[in-house]
Phi, psi and omega in degrees: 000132178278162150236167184304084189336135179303344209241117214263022194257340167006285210293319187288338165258049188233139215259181179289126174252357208275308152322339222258282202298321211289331231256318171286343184281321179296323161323300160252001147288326182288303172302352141291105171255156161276116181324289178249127180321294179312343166256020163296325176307299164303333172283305184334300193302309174264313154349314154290321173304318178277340183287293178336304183255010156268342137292336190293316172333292192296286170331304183304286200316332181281359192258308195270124136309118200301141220264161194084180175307152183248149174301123171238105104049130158305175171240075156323129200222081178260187188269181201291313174209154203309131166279317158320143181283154172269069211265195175039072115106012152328051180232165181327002222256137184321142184261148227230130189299332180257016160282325187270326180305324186217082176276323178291006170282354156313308188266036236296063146296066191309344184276306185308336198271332200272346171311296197289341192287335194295284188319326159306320177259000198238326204299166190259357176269338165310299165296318159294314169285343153281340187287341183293307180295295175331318186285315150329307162278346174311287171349283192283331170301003158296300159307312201300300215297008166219066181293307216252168183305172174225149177215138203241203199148103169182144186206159162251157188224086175260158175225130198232180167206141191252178176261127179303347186280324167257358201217193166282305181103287330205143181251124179221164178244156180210110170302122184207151155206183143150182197252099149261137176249139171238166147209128173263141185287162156285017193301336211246350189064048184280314180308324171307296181293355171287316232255307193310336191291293189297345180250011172274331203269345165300311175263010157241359139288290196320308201298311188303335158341274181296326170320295191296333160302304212275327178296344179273349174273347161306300188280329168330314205266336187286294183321298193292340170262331154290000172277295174294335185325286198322301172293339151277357161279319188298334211280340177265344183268339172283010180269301183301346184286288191317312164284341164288347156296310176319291196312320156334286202282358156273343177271352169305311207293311182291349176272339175295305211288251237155343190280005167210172193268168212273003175281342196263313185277325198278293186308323187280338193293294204303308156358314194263318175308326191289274178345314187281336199270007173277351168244044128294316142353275187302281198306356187277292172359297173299303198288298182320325171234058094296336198282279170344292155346265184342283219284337168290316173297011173077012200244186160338175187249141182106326195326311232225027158274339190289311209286315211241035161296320170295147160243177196223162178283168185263148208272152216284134136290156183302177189267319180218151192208107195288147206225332186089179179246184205277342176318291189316334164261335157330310172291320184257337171311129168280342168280337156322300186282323164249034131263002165265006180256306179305335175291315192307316153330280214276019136279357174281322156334301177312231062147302177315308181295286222289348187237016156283338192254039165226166194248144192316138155219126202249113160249119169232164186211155158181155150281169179137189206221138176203130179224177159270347164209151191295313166326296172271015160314306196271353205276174206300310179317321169301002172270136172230158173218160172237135186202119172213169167234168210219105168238178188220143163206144179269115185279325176185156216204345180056045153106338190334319231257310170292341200252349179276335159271347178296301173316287173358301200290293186330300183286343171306301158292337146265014085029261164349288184316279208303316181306278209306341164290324165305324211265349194273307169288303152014282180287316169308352173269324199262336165292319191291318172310309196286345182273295190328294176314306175314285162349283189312337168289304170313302187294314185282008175275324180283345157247020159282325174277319171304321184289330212246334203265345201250318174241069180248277170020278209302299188317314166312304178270016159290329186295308191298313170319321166285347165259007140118000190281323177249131146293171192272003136356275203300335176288307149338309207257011174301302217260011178242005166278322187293355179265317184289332180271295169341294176303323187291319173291340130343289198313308171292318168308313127015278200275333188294267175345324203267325182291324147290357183268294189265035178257295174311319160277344179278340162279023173086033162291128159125357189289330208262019176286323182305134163291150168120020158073236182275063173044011163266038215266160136320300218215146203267102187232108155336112177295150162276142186313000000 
């Protein structure tokens, strides 16, 4: 059963045809000629028949609108400005596109830059999500193509024999070739909307594109800051091995020489055993991110231990670092952007659905050749063609047609969900980053003065313990706070830097490096530092 094209302004947009029509009917009678005077009649006759139904054609697009929702973008309503105070060199001030396009060049690390340029080009997750985009677009020249006609081309050469029983008995050959063409018209716009569908989906592969940039460029950049981490943990707990062997071997000699008791010597051992077994720890740590490093850049597990054997400090943050207001990440995060390209999709789907319950009209044709001997196959007499127009509409169905736009409709509203929801965790990525980050500063100015406090400690109750004023308690619990602290301040310089890295992807930073103007290129080529 049919129903009533949606859109009731029709008649007010349907433009003068009459001329239109007249003028394409003269076109194509002209461009008919009768081969030979005895087949005029027959030719005249499917000439008109196509002047007929290609005006009619013509008449239906100017007439008809493709049928379902046309796409309104939601309307986002984030707030004006971050509900976190904005501390540490933090502030509101617009963020410069070519700072968030190459933010690790900020932490001005030549090994992390040539890190992030190699994983652009080598990681497989990477590479698997361009493969995505390519295939989208294949998709939609999939669609695109069935815009336009199909033209077939085939032929044959049989040799038959019929039955005497039913027949002559007689052996013949029957010669055939020749062309058919179909087209189904768009009247109704299932095909417009198919095609609008692939090209939403298309631009919500490039966003999943860029999503997969900005998080590899994260962990690259996190793993490789964890990495140093890690060699500044060794470089404090192998310091601390060392001077705790001195104390060691000063509380032997006094426990040998008679001057001290044997708990003093037992306490410095384990004290330092304790101190040594932690870096077998640390190096399994160091090695997991290099390994890690290694397997985002697509390569081996070993590649980037030979680059990073030397250690380095861990790298610095700028001093002020502009965050913007929250519209502007909102406007730039690729997951954003592409569950609001996914919404678009799949309403243009509904549109897709929505043009099953009105009916096809079709024009097919062919030309060709057919004899009974190979001799006379080409000659004139052996041509036949066909020309009609064809429409077909599912009349009844107990509902199907209707209940595939109810789906439509459905996923269409989870959709929905999912954009607002992209847009809610967003914000909740980038508040939480701006505390962390902040936070994370305070504590390390407070262990840095704790730290620089424990080793003054150390230093006191080593003195006094050698004029004899303290027991070797103090010195202990001195030199394993001064260890606990250090190592903790390792942790936080670390996490501080880790912390601008995902302060920087939750503001969509690093996507827009990629070439090809809207990120949908193959291929990624690096800038110079």
């Amino acid at each position: 059963m049919g129903a009533t094209p949606p859109n009731g302004n029709e008649k007010s947009h349907r433009p003068d045809i009459s001329s239109r029509e007249k003028h394409m009917k003269k076109r194509i009678h002209q461009s008919c000629p009768d081969p030979q005077p005895a087949a005029g009649r027959r030719s005249r006759c499917a000439c008109g028949l196509l002047a007929v139904f290609a005006a009619a054609a013509c008449l239906t697009f100017g007439a008809c609108a493709a049928v379902g929702p046309d796409y309104v973008r939601p309307q986002d309503d984030p707030p004006t400005a971050w509900h976190t105070d904005l501390q540490k060199g933090l502030s509101e001030a617009p963020a410069d596109p070519l700072t968030l396009s190459r933010w690790w060049v900020t932490l001005n690390d030549p090994d992390l830059s040539r890190l992030v340029e190699r994983a652009a080009l080598g990681n497989l997750d990477l590479a698997e999500a361009r493969a995505r985009v390519r295939e989208a677009r294949a998709r939609r020249g999939i669609s695109t193509a069935a815009l336009f006609p199909v033209l077939d081309a085939s032929g044959a050469a049989t040799r038959s024999r019929s039955s005497e029983n039913r027949g002559s008995g007689e052996t013949g050959n029957f010669y055939t070739a020749g062309f058919d063409a179909g087209w189904e018209l768009d009247v109704f716009g299932g095909v417009r909307r198919s095609i609008e569908a692939a090209e939403m989906d298309l631009q919500a592969s490039q966003e999943e594109l860029h999503d997969v940039m900005v998080s590899l460029l994260a962990e690259v950049a996190l793993n490789y800051v964890e990495a140093r981490t890690f060699q500044a943990r060794l470089d404090v707990a192998e310091a601390n091995v060392v001077a705790q062997e001195e104390t060691f071997g000063l509380t032997r000699s006094r426990y040998e020489a008679g001057l001290s008791s044997e708990l003093a010597f037992q306490e410095s051992l384990f004290n330092l055993e304790s101190t040594r077994s932690q870096i077998p720890r640390l190096r399994a740590g160091l090695e997991a991110a290099k390994n890690r490093l290694a397997v985002l850049l697509g390569e081996q597990p070993g590649a980037v231990h030979a680059e990073l054997a030397e250690r380095r400090p861990i790298p610095l943050t700028p001093l002020q670092m502009a965050v913007g207001v929250p519209a502007d990440a909102l406007r730039r995060r690729p997951d954003v952007r592409r569950a609001e390209r996914s919404l678009a999709a799949q309403t243009a789907r509904i549109g897709v659905a929505t043009a099953d319950l009105y009916p096809k009209f079709s024009l097919a044709g062919g030309i060709g050749l057919e004899s009974l001997a190979a001799g006379d196959f080409l000659e004139y007499a052996s041509r036949t063609w066909n020309l009609g127009p064809s429409f077909s509409w599912n009349v009844f169905d107990a509902g199907a047609i209707r209940r595939n736009i109810e789906v439509q409709s459905a996923l269409q509203e989870q959709a929905l969900m999912r954009y607002e929801s992209a847009l809610l965790i967003a914000l909740e990525e980038v508040e939480n980053a701006l505390v962390a980050y902040a936070e994370e500063q305070f504590r390390r100015e407070s262990l840095t003065l704790a730290t620089d406090a424990a080793g003054k400690a150390v230093q006191l109750a080593q003195e006094q313990y050698k004029a004899g004023l303290v027991d070797f308690s103090n010195v202990l619990i001195a030199q394993r706070s001064l260890l606990t602290l250090q190592d903790e301040l390792a942790i936080t310089e670390g996490a501080v830097t880790g912390n601008l890295v995902r302060l920087y992807k939750a503001l969509g930073g690093g996507w827009r490096s990629m070439a090809g103007g809207d990120g949908g290129g193959d291929v990624w080529k690096p800038k110079a530092s």
